[in-house]
Tab-separated table of C-alpha atoms in Angstrom:
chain	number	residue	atom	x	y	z
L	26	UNK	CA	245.771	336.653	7.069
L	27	UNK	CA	243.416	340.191	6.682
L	28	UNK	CA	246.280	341.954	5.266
L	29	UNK	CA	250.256	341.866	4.072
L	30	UNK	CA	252.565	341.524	6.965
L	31	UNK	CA	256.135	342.384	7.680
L	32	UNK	CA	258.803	341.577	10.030
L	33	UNK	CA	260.049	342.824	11.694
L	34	UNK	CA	259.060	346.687	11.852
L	35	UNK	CA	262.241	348.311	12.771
L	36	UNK	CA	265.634	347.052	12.491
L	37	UNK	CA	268.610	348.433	13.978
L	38	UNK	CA	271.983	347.257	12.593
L	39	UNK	CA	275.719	347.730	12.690
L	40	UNK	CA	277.259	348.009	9.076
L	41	UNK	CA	278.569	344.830	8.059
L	42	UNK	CA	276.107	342.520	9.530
L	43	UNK	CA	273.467	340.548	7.868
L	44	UNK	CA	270.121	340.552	7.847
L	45	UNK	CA	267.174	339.076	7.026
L	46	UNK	CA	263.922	341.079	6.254
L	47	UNK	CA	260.741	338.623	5.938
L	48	UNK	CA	257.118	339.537	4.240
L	49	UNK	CA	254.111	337.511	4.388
L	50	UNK	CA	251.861	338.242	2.131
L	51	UNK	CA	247.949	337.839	1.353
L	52	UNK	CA	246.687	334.437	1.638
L	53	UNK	CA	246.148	332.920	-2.004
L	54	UNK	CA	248.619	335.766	-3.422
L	55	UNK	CA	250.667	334.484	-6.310
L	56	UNK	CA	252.665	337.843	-7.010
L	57	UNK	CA	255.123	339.426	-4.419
L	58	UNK	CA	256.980	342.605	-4.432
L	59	UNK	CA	259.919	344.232	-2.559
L	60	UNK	CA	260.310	347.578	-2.897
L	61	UNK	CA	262.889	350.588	-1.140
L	62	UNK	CA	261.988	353.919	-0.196
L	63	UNK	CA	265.076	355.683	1.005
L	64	UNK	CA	264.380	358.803	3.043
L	65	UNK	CA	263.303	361.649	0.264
L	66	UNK	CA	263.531	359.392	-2.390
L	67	UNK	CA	260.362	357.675	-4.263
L	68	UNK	CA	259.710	353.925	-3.736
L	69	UNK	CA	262.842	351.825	-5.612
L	70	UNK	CA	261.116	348.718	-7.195
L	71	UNK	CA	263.689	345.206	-6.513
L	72	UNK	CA	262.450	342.379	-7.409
L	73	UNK	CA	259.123	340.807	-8.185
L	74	UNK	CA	257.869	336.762	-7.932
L	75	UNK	CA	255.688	335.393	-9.338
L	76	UNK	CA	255.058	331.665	-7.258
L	77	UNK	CA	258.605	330.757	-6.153
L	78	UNK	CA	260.411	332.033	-9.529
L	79	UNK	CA	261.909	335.868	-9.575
L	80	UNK	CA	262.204	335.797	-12.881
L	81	UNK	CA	264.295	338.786	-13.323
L	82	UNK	CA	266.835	340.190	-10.720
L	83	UNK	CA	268.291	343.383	-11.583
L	84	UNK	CA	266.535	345.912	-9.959
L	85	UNK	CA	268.341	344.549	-6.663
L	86	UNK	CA	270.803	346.482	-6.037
L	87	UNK	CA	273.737	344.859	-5.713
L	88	UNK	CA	274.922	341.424	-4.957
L	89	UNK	CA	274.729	341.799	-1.278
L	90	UNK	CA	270.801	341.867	-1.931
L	91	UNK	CA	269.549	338.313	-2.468
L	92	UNK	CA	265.486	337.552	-2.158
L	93	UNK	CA	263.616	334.107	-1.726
L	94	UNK	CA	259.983	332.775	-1.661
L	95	UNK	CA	259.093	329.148	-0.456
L	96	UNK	CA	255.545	327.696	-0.850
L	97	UNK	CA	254.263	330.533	-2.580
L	98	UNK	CA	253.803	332.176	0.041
L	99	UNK	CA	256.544	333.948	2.737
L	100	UNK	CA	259.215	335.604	1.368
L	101	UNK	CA	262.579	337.065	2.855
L	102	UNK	CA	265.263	340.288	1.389
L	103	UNK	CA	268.523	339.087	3.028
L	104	UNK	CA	271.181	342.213	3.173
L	105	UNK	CA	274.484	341.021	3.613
L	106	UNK	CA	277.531	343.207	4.818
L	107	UNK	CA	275.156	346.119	5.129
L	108	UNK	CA	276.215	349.404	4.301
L	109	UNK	CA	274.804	352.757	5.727
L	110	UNK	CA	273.117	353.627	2.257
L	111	UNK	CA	271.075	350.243	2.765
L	112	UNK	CA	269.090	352.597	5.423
L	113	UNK	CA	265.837	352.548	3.933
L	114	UNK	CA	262.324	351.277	4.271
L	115	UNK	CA	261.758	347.942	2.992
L	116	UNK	CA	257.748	347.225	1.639
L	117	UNK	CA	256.250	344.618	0.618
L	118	UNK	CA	253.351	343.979	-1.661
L	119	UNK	CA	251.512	341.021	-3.101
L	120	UNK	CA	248.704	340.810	-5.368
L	121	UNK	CA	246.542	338.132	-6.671
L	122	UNK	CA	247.588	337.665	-10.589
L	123	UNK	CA	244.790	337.546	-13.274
L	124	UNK	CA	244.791	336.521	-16.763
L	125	UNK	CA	246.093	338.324	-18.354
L	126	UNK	CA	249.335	338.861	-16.699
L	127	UNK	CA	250.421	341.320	-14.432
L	128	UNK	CA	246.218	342.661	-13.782
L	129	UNK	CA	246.105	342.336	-9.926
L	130	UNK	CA	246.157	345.338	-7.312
L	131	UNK	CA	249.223	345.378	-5.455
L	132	UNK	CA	248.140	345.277	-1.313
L	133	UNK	CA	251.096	346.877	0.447
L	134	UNK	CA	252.515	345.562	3.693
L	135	UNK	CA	253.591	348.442	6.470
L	136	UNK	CA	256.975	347.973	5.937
L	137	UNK	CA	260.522	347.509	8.037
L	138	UNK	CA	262.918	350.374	8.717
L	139	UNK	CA	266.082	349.278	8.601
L	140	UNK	CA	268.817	351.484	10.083
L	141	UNK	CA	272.538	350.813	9.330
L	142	UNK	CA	274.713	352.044	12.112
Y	7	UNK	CA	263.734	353.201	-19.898
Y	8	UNK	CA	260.504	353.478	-17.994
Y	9	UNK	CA	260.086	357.223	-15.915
Y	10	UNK	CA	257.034	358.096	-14.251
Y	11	UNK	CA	256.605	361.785	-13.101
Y	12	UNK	CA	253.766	363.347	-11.621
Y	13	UNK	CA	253.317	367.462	-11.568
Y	14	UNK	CA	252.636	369.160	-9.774
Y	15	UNK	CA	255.040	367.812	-6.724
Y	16	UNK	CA	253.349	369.488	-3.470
Y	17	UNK	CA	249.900	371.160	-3.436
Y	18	UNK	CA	248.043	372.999	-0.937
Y	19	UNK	CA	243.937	373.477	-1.293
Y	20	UNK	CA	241.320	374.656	0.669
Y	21	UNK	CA	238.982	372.136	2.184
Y	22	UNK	CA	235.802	371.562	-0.531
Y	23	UNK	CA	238.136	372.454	-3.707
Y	24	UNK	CA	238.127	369.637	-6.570
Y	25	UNK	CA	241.185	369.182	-7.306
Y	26	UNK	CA	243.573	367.436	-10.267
Y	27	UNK	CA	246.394	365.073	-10.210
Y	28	UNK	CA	248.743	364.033	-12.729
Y	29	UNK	CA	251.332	361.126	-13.739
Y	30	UNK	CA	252.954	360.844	-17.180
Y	31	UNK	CA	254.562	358.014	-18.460
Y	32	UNK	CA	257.080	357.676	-21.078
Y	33	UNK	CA	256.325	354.035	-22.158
Y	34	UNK	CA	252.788	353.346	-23.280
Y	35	UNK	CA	253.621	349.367	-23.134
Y	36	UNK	CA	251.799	348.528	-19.984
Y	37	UNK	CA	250.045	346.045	-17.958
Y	38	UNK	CA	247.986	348.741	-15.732
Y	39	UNK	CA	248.473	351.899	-13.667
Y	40	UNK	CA	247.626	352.034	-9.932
Y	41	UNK	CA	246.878	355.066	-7.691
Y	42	UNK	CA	247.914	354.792	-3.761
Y	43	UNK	CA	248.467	357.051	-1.341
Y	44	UNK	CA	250.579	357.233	1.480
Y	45	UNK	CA	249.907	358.507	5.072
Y	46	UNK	CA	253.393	359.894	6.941
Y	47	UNK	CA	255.296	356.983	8.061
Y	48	UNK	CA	253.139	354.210	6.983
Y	49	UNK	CA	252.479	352.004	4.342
Y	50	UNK	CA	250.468	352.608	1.186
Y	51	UNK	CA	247.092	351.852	0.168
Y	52	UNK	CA	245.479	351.010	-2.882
Y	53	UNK	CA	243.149	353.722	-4.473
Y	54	UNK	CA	242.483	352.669	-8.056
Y	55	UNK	CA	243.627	350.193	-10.324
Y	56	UNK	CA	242.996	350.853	-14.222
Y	57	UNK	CA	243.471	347.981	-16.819
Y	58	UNK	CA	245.637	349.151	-20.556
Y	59	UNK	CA	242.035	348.358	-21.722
Y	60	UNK	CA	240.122	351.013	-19.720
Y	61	UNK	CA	239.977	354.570	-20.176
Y	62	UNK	CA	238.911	355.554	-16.516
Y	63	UNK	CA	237.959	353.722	-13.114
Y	64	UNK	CA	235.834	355.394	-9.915
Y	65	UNK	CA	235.424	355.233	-6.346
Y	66	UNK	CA	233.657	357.207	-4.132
Y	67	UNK	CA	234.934	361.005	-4.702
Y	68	UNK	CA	238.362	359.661	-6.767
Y	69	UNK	CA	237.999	359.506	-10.452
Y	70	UNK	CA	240.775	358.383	-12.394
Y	71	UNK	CA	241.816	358.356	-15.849
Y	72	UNK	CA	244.368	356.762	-18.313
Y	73	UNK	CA	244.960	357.526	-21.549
Y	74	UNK	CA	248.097	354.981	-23.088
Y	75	UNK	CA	248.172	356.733	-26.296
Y	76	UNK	CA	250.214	360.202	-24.843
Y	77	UNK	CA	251.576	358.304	-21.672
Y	78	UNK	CA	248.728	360.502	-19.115
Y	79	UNK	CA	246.746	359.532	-16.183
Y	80	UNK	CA	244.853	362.202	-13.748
Y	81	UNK	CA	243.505	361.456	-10.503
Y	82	UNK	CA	240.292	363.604	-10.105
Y	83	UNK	CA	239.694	364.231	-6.224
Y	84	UNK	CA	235.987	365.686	-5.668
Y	85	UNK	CA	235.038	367.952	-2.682
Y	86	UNK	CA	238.934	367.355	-0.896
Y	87	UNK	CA	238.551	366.686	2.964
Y	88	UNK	CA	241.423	367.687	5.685
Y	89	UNK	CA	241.660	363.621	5.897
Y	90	UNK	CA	242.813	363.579	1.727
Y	91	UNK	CA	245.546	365.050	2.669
Y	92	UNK	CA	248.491	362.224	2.151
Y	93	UNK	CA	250.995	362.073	-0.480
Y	94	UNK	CA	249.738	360.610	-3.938
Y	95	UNK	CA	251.636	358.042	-5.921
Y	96	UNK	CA	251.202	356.750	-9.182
Y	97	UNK	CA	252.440	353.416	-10.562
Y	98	UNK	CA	252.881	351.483	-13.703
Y	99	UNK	CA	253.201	347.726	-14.214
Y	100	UNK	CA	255.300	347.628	-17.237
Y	101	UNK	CA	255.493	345.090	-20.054
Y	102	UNK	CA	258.923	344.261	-20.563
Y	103	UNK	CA	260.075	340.787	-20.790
Y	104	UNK	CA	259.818	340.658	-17.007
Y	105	UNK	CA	257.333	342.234	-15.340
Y	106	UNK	CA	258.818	345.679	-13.108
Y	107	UNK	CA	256.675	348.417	-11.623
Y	108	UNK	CA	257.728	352.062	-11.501
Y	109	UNK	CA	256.686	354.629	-9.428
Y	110	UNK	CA	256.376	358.129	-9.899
Y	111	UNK	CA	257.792	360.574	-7.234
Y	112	UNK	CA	254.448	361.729	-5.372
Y	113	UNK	CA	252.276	364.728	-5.583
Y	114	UNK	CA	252.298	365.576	-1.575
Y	115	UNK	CA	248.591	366.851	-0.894
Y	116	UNK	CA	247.695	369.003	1.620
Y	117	UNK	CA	244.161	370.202	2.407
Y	118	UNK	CA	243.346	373.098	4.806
Y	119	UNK	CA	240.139	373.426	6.907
């Protein structure tokens, strides 16, 4: 596709519930990227893949958070048992990896609001 | 630990003014630093991407600089339009044993006709 897209834009849920937050990135993108920006705060890196493999998980933020990629290509943030505090934006990014590692600009997606009733 | 700040944290400039941005960084071991900005409410988009390796990368009336050595970077905006104004983010892609980017807190930008 021309650009990073998200699914879906706003999201509306009852605390407690699951859900599931998706991100397609850039065609031919190795790298993908959730990040958090809670209102007033600054963006809240999570978790980063590179292919299928998330190599490192501890910038989720707790075990409720859990993040997959299949194909190299879409991924999805599933929120389980949501909690109000979980009311943030969710963005995306991916970015075509270079040699050496870790060289490619990040394209950002526009990003779901999620909203934890 | 990783902390990105940028200073100053809101700015307000008459329209034509050249005007200075700046992130510090507190660990010099880095893949890159990226500029973005975001517009209210939506996403953000790429303005520069500078290697370790390079000291400075330019586009159109942006001009921005790294220097690893004391943890700096500046964003240079030339001849600031009413449509610069956006909030400006800096980013680092850090070299740890897994890859994590940090962001810096935003220098909100406002330019007046």
């Amino acid at each position: 596709g021309a650009g990073v897209s998200q699914s879906p834009s706003n999201k509306v849920t009852e605390k407690g519930k699951d859900v599931e937050l998706r991100c397609d990135p850039i065609s031919g993108h190795t790298a993908l990227y959730w990040y958090r920006q809670s209102l007033g705060q600054g963006l809240e890196f999570l978790i980063y893949f590179q292919g299928n493999s998330a190599p490192d998980k501890s910038g989720l933020p707790s075990d409720r958070f859990s993040a997959e990629r299949t194909g190299g290509s879409v991924s999805t943030l599933t929120i389980q048992r949501t909690q109000q505090e979980d009311s943030a934006v969710y963005l995306c990014a991916s970015s075509l990896e270079t040699t050496p590692r870790g060289g490619g600009t990040q394209y950002f997606g526009p990003g779901t609001r999620l909203t934890v009733l | 630990k990783q902390e990105v700040t940028q200073i100053p944290a809101a700015l307000s400039v008459p329209e034509g003014e050249n005007l200075v941005l700046n992130c510090s960084f507190t660990d010099s071991a880095i893949y890159n630093l990226q500029w973005f900005r975001q517009d209210p409410g939506k996403g953000l988009t790429s303005l520069l991407l500078i290697q370790s390796s390079q000291r400075e990368q330019t586009s159109g009336r942006l001009n921005a600089s790294l220097d690893k050595s004391s943890g700096r970077s500046t964003l240079y905006i030339a001849a600031s339009q009413p449509g610069d104004s956006a909030t400006y983010l800096c980013a680092v892609r850090q070299k740890t044993s897994y890859d994590k980017v940090i962001f810096g807190p935003g220098t909100s930008l406002s330019v007046i006709p």
